Structures are given as C-alpha cells and as structure tokens.
Coordinates of N, CA and C in Angstrom, one line a residue:
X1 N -17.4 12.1 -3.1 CA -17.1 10.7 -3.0 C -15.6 10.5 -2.9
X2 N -14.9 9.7 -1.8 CA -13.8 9.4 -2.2 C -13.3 7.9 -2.6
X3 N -12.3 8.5 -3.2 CA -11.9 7.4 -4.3 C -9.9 7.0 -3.8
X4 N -9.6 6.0 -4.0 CA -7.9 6.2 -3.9 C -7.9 5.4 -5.2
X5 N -7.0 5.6 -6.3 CA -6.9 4.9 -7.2 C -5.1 4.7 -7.4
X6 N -5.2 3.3 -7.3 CA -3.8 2.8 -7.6 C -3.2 2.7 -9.0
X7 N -2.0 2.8 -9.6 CA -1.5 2.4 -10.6 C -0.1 2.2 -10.3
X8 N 0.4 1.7 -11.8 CA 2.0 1.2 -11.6 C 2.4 -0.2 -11.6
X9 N 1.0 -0.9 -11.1 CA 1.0 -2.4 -11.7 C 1.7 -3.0 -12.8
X10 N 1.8 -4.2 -13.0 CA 2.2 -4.7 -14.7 C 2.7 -5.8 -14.4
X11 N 3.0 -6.2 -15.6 CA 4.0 -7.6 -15.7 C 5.3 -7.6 -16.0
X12 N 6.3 -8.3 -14.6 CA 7.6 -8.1 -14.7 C 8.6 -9.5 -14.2
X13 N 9.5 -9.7 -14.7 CA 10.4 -11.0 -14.9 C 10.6 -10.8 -12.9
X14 N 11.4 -12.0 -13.0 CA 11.7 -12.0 -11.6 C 13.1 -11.7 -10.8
X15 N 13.1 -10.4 -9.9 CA 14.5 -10.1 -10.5 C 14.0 -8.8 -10.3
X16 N 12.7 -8.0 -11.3 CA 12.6 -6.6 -11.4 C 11.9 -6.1 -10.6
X17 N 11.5 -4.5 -11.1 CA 11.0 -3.7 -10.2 C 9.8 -3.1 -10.5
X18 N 9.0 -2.4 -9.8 CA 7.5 -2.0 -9.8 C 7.2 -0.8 -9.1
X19 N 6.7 0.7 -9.4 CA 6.5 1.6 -8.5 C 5.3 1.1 -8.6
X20 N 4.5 1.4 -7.4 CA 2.9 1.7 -7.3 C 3.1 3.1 -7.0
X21 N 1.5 3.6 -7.3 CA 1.0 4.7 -7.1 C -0.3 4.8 -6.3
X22 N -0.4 5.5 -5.7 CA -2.0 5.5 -4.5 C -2.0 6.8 -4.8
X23 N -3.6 7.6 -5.7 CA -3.8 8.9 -5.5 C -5.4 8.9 -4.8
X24 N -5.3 9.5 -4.0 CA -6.9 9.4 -3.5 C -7.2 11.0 -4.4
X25 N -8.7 10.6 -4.4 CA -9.3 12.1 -4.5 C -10.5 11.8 -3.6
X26 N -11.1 13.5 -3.8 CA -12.3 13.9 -3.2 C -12.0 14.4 -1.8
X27 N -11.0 13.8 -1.6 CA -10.3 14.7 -0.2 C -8.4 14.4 0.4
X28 N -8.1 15.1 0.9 CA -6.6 14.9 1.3 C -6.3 14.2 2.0
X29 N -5.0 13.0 2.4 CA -5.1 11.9 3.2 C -3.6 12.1 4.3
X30 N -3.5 13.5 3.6 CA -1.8 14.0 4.8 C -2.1 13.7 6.3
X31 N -3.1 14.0 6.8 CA -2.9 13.4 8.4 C -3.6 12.2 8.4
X32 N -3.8 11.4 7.6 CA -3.8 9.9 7.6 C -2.7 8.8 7.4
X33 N -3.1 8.1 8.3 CA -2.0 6.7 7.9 C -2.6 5.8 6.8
X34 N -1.4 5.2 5.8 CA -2.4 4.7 4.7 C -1.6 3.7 4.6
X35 N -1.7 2.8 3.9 CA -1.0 1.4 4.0 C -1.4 0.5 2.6
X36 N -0.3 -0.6 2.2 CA -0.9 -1.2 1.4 C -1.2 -2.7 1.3
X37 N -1.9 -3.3 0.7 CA -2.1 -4.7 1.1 C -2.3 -5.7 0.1
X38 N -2.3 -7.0 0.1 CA -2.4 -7.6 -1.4 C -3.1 -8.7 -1.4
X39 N -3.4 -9.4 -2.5 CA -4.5 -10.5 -2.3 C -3.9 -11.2 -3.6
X40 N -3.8 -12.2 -3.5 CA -2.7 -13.5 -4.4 C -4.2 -14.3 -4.5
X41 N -4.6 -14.7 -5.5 CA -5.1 -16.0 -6.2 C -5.6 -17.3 -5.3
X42 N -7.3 -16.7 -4.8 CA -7.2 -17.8 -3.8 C -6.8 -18.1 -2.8
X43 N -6.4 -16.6 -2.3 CA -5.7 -17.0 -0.5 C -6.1 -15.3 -0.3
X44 N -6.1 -15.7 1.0 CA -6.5 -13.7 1.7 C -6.0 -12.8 1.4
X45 N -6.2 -11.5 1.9 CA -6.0 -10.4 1.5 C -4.7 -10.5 2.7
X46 N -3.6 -9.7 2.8 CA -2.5 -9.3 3.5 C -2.1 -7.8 3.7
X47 N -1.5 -8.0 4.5 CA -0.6 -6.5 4.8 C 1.0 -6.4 4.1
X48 N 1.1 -5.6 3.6 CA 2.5 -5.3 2.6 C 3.0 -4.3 3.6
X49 N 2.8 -3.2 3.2 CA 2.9 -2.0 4.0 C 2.5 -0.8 4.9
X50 N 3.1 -0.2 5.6 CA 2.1 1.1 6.0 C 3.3 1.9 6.7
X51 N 2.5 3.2 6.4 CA 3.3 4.3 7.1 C 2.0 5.3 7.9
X52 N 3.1 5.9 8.7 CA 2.3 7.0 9.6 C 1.9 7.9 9.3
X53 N 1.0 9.1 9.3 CA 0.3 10.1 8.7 C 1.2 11.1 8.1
X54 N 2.7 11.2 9.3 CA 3.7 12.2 8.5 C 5.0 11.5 8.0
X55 N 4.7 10.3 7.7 CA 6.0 9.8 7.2 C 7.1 9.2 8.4
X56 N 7.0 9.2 9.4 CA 8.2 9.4 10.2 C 8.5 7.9 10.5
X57 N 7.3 7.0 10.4 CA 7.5 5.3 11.1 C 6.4 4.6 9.8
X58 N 7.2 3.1 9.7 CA 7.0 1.9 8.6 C 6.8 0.9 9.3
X59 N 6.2 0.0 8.3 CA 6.1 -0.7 9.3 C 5.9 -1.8 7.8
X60 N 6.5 -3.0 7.8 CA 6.8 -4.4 6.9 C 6.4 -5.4 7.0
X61 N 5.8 -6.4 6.2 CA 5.5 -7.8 6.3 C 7.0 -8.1 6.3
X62 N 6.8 -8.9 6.6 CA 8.4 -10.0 6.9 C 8.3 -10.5 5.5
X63 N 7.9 -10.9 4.7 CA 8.1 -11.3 3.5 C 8.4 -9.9 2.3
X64 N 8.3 -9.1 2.9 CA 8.9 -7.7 1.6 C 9.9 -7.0 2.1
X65 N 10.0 -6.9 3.4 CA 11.4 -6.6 3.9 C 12.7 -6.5 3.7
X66 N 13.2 -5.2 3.2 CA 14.7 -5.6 2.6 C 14.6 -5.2 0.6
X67 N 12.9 -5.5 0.4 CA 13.1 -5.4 -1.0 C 11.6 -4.1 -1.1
X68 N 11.0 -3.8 -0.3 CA 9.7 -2.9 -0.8 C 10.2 -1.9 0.3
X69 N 9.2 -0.5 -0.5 CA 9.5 0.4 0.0 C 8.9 1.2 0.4
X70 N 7.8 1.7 1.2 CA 6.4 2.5 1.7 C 7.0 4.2 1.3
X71 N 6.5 4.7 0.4 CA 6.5 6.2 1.0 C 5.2 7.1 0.8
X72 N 5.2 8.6 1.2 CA 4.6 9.6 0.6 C 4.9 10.4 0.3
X73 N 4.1 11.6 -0.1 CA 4.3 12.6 -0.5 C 3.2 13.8 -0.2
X74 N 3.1 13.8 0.7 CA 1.8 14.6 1.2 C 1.4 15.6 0.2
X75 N 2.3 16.7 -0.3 CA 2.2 17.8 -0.5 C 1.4 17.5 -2.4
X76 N 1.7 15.9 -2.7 CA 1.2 15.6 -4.0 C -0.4 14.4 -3.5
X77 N -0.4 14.4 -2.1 CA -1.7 13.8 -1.6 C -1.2 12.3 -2.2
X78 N 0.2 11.9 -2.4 CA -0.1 10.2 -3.3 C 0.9 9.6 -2.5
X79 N 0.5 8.0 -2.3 CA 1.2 7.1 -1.3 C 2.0 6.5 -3.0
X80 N 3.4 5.8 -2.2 CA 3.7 4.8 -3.2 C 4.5 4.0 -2.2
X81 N 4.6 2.6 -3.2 CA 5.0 1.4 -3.2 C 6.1 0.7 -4.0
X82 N 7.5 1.3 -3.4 CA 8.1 1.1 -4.5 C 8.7 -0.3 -4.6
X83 N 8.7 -1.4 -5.4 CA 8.6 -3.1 -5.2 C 10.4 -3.2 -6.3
X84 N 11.3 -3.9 -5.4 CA 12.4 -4.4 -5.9 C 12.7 -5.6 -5.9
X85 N 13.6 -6.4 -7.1 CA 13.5 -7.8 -6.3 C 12.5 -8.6 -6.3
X86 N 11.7 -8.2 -7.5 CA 9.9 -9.4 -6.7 C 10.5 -10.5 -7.2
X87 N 9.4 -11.5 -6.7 CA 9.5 -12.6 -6.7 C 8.4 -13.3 -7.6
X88 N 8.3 -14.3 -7.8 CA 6.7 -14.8 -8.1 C 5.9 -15.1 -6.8
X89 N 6.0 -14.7 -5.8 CA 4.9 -15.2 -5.2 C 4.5 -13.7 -4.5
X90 N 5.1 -12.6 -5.4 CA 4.4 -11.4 -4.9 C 3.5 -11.2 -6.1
X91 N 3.6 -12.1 -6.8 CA 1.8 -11.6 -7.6 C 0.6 -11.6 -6.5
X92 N 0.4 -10.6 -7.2 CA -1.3 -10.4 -5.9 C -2.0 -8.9 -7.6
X93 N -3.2 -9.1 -6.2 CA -3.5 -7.4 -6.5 C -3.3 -6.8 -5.2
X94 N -3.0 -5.8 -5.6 CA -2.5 -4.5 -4.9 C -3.2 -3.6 -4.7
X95 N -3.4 -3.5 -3.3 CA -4.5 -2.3 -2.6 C -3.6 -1.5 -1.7
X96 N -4.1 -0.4 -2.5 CA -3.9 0.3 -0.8 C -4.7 1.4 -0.2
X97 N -5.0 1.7 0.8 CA -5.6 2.0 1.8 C -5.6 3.1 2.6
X98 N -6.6 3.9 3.4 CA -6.1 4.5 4.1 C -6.6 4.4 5.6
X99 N -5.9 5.1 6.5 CA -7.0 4.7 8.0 C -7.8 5.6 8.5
X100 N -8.8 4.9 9.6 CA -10.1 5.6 9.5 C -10.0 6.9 10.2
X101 N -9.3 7.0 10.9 CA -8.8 8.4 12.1 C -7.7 8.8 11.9
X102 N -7.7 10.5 11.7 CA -6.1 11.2 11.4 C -5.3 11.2 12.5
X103 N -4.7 11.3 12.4 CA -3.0 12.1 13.5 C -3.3 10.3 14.6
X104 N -3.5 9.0 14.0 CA -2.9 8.6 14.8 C -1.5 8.1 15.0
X105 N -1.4 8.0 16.2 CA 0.3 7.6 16.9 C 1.0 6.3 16.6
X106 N 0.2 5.2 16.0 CA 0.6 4.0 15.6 C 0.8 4.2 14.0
X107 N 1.2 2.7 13.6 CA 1.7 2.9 12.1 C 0.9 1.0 12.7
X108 N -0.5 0.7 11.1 CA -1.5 -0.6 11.7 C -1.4 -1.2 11.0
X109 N -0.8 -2.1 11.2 CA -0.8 -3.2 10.3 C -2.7 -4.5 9.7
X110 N -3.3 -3.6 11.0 CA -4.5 -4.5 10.7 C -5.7 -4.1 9.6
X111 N -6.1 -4.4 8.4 CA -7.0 -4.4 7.7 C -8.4 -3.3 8.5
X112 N -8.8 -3.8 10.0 CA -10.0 -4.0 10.3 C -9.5 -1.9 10.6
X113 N -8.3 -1.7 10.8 CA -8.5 0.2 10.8 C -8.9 0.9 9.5
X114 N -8.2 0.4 8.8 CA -8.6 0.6 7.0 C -10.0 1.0 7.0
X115 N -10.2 2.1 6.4 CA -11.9 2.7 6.1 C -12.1 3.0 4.6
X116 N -10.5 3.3 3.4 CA -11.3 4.0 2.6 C -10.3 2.7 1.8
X117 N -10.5 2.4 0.6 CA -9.6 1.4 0.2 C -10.1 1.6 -1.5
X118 N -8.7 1.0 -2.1 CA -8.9 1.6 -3.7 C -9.4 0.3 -4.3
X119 N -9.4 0.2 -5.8 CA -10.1 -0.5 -6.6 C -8.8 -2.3 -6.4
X120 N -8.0 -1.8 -6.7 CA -6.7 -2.7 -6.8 C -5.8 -2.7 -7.9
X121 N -4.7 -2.7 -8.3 CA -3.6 -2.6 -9.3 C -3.1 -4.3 -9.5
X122 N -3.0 -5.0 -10.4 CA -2.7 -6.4 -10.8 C -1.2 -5.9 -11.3
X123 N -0.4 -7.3 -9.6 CA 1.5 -6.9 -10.3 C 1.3 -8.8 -10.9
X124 N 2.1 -9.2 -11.8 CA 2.3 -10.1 -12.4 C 3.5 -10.1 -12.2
X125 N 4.4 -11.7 -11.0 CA 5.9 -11.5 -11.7 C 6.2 -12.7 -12.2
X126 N 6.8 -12.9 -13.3 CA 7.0 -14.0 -14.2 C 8.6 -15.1 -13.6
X127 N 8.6 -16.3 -13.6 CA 9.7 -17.0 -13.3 C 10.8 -16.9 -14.5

C-alpha cells in the first residue's frame, strides 16, 4: 500500500517559519514529480508547489512566491516544503502529492495529474 505521510505542520505567529515533510512509503517516488497543495476552511483545494522528478524545475503559486520553498531529497525518498514569512491566510491543510507517471518533462501544476496524495498536515498562522 502506498502511503505519503506529511509532517512539520503547527501553529506559528505571523512573520514565522514552517518545514513540511512528505515521506511516502511502500514504494520510491525519485522519478516522480510530486507537488504540494492546500485547502483553507471552506474554499478549494490549491496548488502551492511542485517540482520535477530530479529536482531540476519549480514551479509556484503567485501567492507563495518569494516566501516557500519546494525541495527533495531523493536519496531519503522525502519532499519538503519549506514555508517563510507566512501569513494568515496561508492557514490551510497541507497536502502533498505525487504524479501519476515517472520521468515526466513538465513540472504540473494541475491536481487532476496527482495519483497518490497524503493524509494532510494542519499549518495554523496566528495574526
């Protein structure tokens, strides 16, 4: 069974900072593109981040740009999300994801490629 399980969530003033963590198990996600995405209280799910299967291309919502940071780490199989600068209206929960087909050439910003997706991590940022 595979599983991606996020952590690194919490509650933080506005101003601070946040690592996420994305570990999948049950299988390796190095030649996958994985991405993350978030869902705020009553409004849709979104795209935050995503990167390419080898790290090489990002890709940003216009609203985290400048302050969030996509990477991986293949060799530890775990994505992160490193969050600077939040704001309050980056409370959400926090997913992230990976895509359905390895080695592809794009970096996707769209939900509907996403095949394997984790439970979600709750960021809280306080005014």
């Amino acid at each position: 069974q595979v599983q991606l399980v996020e952590s690194g969530g919490g509650l933080v003033q506005a101003g601070g900072s946040l690592r996420l963590s994305c570990a999948p198990s049950g299988r390796t996600f190095s030649a996958y593109g994985m991405g993350w995405f978030r869902q705020a209280p009553g409004k849709e799910r979104e795209f935050v981040a995503a990167i390419k299967w080898g790290g090489t291309s990002t890709a940003y919502a216009e609203s985290v740009k400048g302050r969030f940071t996509i990477s991986r780490d293949n060799a530890k199989n775990t994505l992160y999300l490193q969050m600077n600068s939040l704001k309050p209206e980056d409370t959400a929960v926090y997913y992230c994801a990976a895509d359905s087909h390895p080695y592809s050439v794009t970096v996707s910003v769209n939900q509907e490629t996403y095949n394997y997706w984790g439970q979600g991590t709750q960021v809280t940022v306080s005014s």
